Short mmCIF file of C-alpha atoms and ligand atoms in Angstrom, two decimals:
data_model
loop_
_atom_site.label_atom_id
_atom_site.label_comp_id
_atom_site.label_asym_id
_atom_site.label_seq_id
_atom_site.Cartn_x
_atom_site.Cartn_y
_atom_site.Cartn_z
CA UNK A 8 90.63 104.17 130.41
CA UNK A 9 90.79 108.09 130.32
CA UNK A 10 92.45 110.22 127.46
CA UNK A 11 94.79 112.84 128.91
CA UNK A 12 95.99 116.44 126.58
CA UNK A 13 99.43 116.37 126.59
CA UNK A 14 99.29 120.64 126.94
CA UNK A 15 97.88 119.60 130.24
CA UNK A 16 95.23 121.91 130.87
CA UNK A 17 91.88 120.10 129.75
CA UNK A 18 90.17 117.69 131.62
CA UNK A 19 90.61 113.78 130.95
CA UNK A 20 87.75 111.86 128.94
CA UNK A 21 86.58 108.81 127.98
CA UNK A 22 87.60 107.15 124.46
CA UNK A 23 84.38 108.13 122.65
CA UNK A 24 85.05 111.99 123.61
CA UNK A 25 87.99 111.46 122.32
CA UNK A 26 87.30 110.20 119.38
CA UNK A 27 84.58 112.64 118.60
CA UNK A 28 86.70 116.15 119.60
CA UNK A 29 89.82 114.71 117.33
CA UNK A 30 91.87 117.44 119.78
CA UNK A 31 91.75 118.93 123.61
CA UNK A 32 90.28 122.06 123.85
CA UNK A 33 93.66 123.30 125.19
CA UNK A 34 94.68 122.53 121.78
CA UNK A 35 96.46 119.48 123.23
CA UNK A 36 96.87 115.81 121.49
CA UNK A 37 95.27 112.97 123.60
CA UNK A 38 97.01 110.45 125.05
CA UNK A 39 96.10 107.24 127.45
CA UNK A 40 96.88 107.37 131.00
CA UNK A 41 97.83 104.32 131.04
CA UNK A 42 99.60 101.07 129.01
CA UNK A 43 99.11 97.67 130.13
CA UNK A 44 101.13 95.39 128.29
CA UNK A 45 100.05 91.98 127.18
CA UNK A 46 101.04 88.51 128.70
CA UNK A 47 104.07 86.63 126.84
CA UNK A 48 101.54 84.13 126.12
CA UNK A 49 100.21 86.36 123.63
CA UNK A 50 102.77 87.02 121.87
CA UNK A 51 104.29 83.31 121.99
CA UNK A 52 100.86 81.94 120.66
CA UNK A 53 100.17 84.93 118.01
CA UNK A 54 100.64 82.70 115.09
CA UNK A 55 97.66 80.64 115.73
CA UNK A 56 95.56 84.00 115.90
CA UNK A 57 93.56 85.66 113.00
CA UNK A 58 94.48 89.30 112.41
CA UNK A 59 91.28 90.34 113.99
CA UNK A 60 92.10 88.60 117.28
CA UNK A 61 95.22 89.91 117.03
CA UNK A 62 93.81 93.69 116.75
CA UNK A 63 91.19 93.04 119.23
CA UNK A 64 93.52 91.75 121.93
CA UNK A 65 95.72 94.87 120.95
CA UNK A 66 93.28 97.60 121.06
CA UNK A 67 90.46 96.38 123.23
CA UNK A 68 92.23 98.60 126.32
CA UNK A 69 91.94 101.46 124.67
CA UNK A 70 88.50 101.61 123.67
CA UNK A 71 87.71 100.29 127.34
CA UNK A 72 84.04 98.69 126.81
CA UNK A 73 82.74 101.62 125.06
CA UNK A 74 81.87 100.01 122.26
CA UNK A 75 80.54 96.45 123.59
CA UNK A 76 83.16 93.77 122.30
CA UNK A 77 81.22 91.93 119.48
CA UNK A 78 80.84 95.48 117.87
CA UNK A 79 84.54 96.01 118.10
CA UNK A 80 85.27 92.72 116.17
CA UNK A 81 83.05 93.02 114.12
CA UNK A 82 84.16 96.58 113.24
CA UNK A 83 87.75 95.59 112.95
CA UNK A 84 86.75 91.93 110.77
CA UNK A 85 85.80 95.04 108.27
CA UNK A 86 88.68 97.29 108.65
CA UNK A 87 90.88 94.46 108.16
CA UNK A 88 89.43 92.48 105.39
CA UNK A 89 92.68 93.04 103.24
CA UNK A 90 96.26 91.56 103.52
CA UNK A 91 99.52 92.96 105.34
CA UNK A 92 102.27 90.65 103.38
CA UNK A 93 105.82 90.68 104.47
CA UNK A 94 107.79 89.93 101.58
CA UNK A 95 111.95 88.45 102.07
CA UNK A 96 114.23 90.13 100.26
CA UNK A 97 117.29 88.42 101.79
CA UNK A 98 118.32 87.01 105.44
CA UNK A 99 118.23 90.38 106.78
CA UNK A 100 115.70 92.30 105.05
CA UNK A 101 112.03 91.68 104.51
CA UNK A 102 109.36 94.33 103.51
CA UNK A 103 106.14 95.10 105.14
CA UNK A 104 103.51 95.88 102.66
CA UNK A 105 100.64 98.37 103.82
CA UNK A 106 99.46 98.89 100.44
CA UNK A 107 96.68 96.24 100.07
CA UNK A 108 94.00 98.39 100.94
CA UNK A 109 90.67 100.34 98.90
CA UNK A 110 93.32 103.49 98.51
CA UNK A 111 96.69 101.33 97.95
CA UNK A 112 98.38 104.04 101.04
CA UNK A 113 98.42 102.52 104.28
CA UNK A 114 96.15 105.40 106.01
CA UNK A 115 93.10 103.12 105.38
CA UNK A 116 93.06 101.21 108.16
CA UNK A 117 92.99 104.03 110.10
CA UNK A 118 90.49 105.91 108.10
CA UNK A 119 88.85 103.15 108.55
CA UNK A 120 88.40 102.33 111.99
CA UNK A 121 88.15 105.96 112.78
CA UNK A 122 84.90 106.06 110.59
CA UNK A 123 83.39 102.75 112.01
CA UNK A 124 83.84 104.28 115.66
CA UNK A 125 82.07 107.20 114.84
CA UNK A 126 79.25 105.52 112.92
CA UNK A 127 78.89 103.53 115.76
CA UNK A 128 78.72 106.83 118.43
CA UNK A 129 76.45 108.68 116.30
CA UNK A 130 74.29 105.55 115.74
CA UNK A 131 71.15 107.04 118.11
CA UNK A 132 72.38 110.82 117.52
CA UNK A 133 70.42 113.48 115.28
CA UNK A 134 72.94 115.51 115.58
CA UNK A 135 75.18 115.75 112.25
CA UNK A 136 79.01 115.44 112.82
CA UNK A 137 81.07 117.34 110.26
CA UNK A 138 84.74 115.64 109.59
CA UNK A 139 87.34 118.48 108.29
CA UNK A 140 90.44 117.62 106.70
CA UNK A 141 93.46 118.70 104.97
CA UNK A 142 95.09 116.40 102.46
CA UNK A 143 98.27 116.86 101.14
CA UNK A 144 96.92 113.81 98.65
CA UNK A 145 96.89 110.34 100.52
CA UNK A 146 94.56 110.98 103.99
CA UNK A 147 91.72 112.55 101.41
CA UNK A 148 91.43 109.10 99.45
CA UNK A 149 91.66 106.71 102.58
CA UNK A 150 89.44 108.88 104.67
CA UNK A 151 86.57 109.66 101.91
CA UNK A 152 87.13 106.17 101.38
CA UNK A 153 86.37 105.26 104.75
CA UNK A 154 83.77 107.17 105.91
CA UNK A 155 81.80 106.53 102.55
CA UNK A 156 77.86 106.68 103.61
CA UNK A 157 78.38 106.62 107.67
CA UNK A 158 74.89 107.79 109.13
CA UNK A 159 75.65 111.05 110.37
CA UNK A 160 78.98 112.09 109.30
CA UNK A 161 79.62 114.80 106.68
CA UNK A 162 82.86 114.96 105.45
CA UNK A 163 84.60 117.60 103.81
CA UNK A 164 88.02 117.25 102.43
CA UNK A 165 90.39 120.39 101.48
CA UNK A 166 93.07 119.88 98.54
CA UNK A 167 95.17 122.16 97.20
CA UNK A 168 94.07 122.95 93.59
CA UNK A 169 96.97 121.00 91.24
CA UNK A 170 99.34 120.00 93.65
CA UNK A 171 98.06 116.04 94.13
CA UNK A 172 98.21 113.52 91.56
CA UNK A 173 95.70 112.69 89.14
CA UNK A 174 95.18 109.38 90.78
CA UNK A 175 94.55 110.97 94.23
CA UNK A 176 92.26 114.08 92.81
CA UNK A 177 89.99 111.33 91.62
CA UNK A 178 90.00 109.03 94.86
CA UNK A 179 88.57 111.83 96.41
CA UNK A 180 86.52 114.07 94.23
CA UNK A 181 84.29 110.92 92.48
CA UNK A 182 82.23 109.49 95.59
CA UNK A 183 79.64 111.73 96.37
CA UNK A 184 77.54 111.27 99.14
CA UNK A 185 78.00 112.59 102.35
CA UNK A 186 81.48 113.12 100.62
CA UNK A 187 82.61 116.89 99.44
CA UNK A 188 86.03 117.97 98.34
CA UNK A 189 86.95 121.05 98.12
CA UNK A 190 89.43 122.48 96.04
CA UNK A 191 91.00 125.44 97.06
CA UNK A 192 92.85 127.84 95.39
CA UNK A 193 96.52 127.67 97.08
CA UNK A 194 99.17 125.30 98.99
CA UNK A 195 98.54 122.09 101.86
CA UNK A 196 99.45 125.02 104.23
CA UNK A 197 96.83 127.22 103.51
CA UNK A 198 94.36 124.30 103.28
CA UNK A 199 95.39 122.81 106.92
CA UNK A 200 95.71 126.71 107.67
CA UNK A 201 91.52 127.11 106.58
CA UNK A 202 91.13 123.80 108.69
CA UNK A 203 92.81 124.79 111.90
CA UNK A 204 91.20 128.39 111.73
CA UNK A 205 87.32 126.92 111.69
CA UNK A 206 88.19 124.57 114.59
CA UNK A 207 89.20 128.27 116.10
CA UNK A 208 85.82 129.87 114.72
CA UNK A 209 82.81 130.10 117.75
CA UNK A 210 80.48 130.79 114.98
CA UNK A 211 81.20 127.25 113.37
CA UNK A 212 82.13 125.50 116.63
CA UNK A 213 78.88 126.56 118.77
CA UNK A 214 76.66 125.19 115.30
CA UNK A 215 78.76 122.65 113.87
CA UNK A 216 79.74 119.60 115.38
CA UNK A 217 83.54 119.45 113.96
CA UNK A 218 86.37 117.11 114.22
CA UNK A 219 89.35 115.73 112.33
CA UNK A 220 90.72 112.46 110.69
CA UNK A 221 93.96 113.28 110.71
CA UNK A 222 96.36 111.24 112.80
CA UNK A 223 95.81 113.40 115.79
CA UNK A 224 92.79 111.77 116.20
CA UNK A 225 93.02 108.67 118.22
CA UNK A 226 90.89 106.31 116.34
CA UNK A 227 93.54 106.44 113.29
CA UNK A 228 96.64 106.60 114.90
CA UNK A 229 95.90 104.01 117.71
CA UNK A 230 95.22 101.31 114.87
CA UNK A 231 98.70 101.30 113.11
CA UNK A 232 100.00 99.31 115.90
CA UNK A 233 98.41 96.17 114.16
CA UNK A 234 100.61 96.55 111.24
CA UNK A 235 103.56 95.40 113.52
CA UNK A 236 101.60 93.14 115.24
CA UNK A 237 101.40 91.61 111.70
CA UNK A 238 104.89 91.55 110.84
CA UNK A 239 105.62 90.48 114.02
CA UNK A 240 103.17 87.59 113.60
CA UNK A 241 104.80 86.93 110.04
CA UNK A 242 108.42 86.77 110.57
CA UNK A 243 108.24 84.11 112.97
CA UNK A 244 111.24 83.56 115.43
CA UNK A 245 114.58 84.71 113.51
CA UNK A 246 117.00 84.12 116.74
CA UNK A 247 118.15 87.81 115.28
CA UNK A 248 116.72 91.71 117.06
CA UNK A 249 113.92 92.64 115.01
CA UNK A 250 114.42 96.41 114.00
CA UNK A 251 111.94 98.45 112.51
CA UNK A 252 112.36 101.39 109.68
CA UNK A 253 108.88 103.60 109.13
CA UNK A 254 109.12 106.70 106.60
CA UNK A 255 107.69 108.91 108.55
CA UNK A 256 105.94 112.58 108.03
CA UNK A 257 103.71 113.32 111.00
CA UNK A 258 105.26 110.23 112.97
CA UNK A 259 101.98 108.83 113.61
CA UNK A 260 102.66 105.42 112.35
CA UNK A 261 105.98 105.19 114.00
CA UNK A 262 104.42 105.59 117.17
CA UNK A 263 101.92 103.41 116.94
CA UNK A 264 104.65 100.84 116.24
CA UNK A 265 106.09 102.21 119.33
CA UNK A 266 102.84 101.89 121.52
CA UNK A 267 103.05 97.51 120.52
CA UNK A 268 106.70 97.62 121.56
CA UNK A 269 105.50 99.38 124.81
CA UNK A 270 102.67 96.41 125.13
CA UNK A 271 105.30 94.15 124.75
CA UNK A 272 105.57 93.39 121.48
CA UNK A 273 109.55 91.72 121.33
CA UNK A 274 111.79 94.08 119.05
CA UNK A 275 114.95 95.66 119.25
CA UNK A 276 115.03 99.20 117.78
CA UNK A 277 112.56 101.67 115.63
CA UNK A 278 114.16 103.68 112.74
CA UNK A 279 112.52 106.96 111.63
CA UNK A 280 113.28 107.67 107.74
CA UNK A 281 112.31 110.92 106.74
CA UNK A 282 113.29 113.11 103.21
CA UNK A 283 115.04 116.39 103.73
CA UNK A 284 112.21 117.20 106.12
CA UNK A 285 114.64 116.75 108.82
CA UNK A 286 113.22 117.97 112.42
CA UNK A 287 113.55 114.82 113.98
CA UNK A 288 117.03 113.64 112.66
CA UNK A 289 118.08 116.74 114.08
CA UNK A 290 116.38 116.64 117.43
CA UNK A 291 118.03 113.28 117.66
CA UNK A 292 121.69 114.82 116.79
CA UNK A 293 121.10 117.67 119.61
CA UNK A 294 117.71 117.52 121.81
CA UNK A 295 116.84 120.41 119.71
CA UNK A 296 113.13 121.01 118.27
CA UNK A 297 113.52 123.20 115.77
CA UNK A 298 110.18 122.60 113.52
CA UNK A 299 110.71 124.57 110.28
CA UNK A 300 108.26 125.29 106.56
CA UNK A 301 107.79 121.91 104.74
CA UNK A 302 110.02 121.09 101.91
CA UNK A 303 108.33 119.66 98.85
CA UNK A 304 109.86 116.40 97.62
CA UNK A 305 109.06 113.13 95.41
CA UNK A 306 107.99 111.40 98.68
CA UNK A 307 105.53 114.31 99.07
CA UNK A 308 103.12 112.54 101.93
CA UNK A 309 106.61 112.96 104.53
CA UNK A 310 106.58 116.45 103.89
CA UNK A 311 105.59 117.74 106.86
CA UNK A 312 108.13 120.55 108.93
CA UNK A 313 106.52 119.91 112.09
CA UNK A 314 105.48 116.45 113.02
CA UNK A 315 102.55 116.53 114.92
CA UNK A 316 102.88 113.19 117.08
CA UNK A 317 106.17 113.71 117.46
CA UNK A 318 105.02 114.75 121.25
CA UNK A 319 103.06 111.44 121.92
CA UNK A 320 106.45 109.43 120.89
CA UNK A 321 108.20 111.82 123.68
CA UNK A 322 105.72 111.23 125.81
CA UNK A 323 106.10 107.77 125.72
CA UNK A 324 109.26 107.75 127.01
CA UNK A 325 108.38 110.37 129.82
CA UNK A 326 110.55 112.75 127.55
CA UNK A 327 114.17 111.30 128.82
CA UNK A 328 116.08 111.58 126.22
CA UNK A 329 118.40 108.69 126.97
CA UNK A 330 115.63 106.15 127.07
CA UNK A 331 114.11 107.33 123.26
CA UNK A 332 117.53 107.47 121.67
CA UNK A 333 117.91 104.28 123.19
CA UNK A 334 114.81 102.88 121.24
CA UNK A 335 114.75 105.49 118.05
CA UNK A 336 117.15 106.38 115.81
CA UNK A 337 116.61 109.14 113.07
CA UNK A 338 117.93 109.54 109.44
CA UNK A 339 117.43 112.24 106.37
CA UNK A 340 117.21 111.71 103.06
CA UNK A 341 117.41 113.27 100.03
CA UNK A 342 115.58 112.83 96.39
CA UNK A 343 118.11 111.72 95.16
CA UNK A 344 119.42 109.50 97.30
CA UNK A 345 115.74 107.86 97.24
CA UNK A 346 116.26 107.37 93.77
CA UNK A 347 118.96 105.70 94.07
CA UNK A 348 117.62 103.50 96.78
CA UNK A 349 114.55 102.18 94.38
CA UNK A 350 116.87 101.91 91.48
CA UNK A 351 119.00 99.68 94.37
CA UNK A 352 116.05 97.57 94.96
CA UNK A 353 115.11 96.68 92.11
CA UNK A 354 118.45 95.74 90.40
CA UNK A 355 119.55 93.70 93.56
CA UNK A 356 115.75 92.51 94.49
CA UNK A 357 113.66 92.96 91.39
CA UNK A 358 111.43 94.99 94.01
CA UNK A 359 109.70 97.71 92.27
CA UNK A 360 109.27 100.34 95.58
CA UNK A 361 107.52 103.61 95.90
CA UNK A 362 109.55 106.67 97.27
CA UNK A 363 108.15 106.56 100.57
CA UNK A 364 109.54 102.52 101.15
CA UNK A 365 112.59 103.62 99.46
CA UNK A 366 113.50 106.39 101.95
CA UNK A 367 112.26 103.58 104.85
CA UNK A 368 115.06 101.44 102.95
CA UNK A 369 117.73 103.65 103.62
CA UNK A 370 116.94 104.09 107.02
CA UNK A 371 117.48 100.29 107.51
CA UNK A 372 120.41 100.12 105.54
CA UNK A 373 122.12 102.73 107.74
CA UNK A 374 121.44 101.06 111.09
CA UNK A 375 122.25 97.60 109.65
CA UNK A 376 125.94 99.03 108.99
CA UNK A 377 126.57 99.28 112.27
CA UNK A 378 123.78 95.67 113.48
CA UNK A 379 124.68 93.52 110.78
CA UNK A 380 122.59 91.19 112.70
CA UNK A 381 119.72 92.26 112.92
CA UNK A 382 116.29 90.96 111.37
CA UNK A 383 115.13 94.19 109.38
CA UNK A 384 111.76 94.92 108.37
CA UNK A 385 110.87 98.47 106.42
CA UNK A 386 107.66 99.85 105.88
CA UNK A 387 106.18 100.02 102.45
CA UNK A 388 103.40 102.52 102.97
CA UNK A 389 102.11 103.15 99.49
CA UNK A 390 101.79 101.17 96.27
CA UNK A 391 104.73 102.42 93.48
CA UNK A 392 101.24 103.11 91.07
CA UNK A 393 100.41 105.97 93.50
CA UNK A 394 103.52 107.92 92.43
CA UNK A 395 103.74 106.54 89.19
CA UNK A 396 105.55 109.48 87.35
CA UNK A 397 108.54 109.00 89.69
CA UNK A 398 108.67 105.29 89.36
CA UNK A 399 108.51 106.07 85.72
CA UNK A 400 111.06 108.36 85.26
CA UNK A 401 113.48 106.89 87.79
CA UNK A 402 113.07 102.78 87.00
CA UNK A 403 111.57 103.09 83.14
CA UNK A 404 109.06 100.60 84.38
CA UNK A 405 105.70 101.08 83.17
CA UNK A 406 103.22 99.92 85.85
CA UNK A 407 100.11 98.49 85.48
CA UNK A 408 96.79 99.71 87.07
CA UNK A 409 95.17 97.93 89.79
CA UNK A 410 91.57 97.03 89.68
CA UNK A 411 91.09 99.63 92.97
CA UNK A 412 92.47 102.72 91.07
CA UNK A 413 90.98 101.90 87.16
CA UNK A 414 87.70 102.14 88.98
CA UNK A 415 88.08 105.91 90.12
CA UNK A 416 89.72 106.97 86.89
CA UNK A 417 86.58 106.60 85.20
CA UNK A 418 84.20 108.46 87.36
CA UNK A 419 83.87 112.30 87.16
CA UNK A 420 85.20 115.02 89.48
CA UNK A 421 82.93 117.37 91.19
CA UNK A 422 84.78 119.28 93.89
CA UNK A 423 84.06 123.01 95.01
CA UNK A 424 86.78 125.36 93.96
CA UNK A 425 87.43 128.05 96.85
CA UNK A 426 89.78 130.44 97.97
CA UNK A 427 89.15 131.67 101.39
CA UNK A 428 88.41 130.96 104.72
CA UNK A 429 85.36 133.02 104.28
CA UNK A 430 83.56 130.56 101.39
CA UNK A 431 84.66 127.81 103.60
CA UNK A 432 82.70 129.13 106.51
CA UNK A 433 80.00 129.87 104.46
CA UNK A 434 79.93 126.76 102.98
CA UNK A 435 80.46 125.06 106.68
CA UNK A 436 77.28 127.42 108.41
CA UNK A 437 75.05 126.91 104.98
CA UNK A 438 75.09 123.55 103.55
C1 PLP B 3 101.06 109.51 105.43
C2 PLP B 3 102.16 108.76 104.76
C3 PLP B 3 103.42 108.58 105.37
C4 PLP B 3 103.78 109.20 106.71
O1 PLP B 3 103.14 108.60 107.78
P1 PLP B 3 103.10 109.32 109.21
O2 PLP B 3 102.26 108.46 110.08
O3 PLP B 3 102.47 110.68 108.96
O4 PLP B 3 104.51 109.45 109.68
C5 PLP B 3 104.37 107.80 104.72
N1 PLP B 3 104.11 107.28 103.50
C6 PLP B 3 102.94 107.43 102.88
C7 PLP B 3 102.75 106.84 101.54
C8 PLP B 3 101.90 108.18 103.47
O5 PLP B 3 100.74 108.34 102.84
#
């Protein structure tokens, strides 16, 4: 199996090259030449299979042998050694929660696996590989998390000084290691700005090894397909179309979703929930991509203006427009109208929901007025204690801590304050 860049102009590699570049040198996100789905059989039978057979059987084309298949389970018996419950709210609704993981967000399994794959690439390798990320508060947590103590990985992870939560400053600042945050002096954009400028940089590039964990990269975006693989498993056979509704930011998750449909996977129809952040509920209304500045909002990990796998979901579909609208629908929200929507669950479920899951609920809700029938399942992506000012303020529910976050409260900070591209080279060349 060879990875293709979808701008087209670099030449196709294997999954490890992949892996380890994070992006085409044509700038271009990589994609698989080629999706082979799996036998009915598979999918008839997947309730007598464990979660890692069913990730194996899933993702064992795409890593193509390079990474001999006892290594893969065992790598993914790791990655997956927490639960994926769907919880019933009624007939027609039931929740998919992705929040059981070290980080309570659902990027860990991702995080994760990308981490393992690289540990296992750079297992007979001097050279260091240095892991550069943005974080607009979730990714930093799940992928310091992750790559906690891989041989031969550095990671350093850029926040923007005061604009994350006190929970996710300390997931990310208090591990150490081969672990560095730094905190820089300024907004996500200029942090994913510094990022995107020392991939760019021949003086770091020709003496640093660099790539990036965010859901560009293969490794953590190929992955999330398991999470419907999981529902799937869960929900057993309704009779009913099983529809999908995934807040989305970056649309990586979606598409993974959209990859296990594509591998056969038996569902009806994916929903895309996003806040006022709204270029793909547009692009949907008229075919056109207008990617705009990011809008802050309470569900602040959607707030992206330009979804980067937004391509690979187009792609997918060989870009006829018929065929994706066909298979995705698109919906905006607003704060609050995701307000609302948790106040909504809980009165009518008792289901205390984060904004993210809330905004997912909508989504659902809006296709179900028109497919009363349907067997919906929405996407819980983080736990409500991850945004717990808004579930304050909006519910009056005080929540209690989980075991995974009263653990990081108590260790101390250290991050690296900086405010240019400049200390971050020099921090990238001399460290
Ligand atoms: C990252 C994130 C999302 C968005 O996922 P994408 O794959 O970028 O679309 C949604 N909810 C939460 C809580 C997240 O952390």
């Amino acid at each position: 199996m060879k990875y293709y860049s979808l701008n087209h102009q670099a030449s196709r590699v294997s999954f490890k090259e992949a892996v380890i570049r994070g992006i085409a040198p044509d700038r271009g996100l990589y994609f698989p030449e080629k999706l082979t789905a799996l036998p009915p059989s598979f999918f008839n039978s997947i309730r007598s299979l464990s979660k890692t057979d069913i990730a194996f059987r899933a993702i064992s084309q795409f890593v193509a042998g390079e990474i001999p298949d006892p290594e893969l389970e065992s790598i993914l018996e790791r990655v997956l050694d927490f639960d994926f419950p769907l919880v019933k709210l009624d007939e027609h609704t039931a929740v998919l929660e992705l929040f059981h993981g070290p980080t309570m967000a659902f990027k860990d399994v991702g995080a994760r696996f990308m981490a393992e794959c690289l540990g296992y690439f750079n297992r007979n390798s001097d050279q260091e590989v240095t892991v550069l990320v943005a974080t607009s508060g979730d990714t930093g947590g799940a992928v310091a998390n992750g790559f906690l103590g891989v041989k031969g990985v550095r990671v350093l992870i850029l926040y923007p000084s005061g604009k994350v939560s006190e929970i996710q400053e300390r997931q990310l600042t208090t591990l150490g290691q081969n672990i560095t945050a730094l905190e820089v002096e300024g907004t996500f954009d200029d942090c994913q700005h510094m990022v995107k400028t020392a991939f760019l940089d021949q003086d770091v590039t020709e003496r640093r090894k660099l790539t990036s964990a965010n859901s560009i990269n293969i490794a953590r975006w190929l992955p999330q397909m398991f999470y419907f693989l999981f529902a799937y498993q869960q929900l057993g056979q309704s009779g009913k179309e099983l529809v999908f509704s995934v807040p989305s930011g970056n649309f990586g998750n979606i598409c993974a979703g959209m990859v296990a449909h594509k591998l056969g996977m038996p569902c009806r129809h994916f929903i895309a929930a996003t806040n006022v952040n709204d270029t793909v509920p547009k692009f949907m209304e008229n075919q056109v991509y207008d990617p705009k500045p990011s809008i802050s909002t309470i569900s602040n990990a959607m707030d992206v203006g330009n979804p980067s796998n937004f391509v690979r979901i187009r792609e997918l579909y060989d870009d006829k427009f018929p065929e994706l609208s066909n298979i995705l629908s698109s919906y905006s929200y607003n704060d609050a109208q995701t307000r609302t929507a948790m106040a909504e669950l809980q009165e009518k479920y008792g289901y205390v929901a984060d904004p993210h899951g809330a905004v997912g609920y909508l989504g659902l809700k809006k296709y179900q007025e028109e497919h009363p029938d349907s067997q919906g399942i929405f996407l819980e992506t983080a736990h409500p204690i991850k945004f717990l000012d808004v579930v304050k303020e909006t519910l009056g529910v005080a929540l209690s801590i989980p075991p995974q976050i009263e653990k990081v409260l108590h260790r101390e900070k250290v991050a690296l304050p900086i405010s240019s591209y400049d200390e971050l080279k020099d921090f990238l060349l001399n460290s």
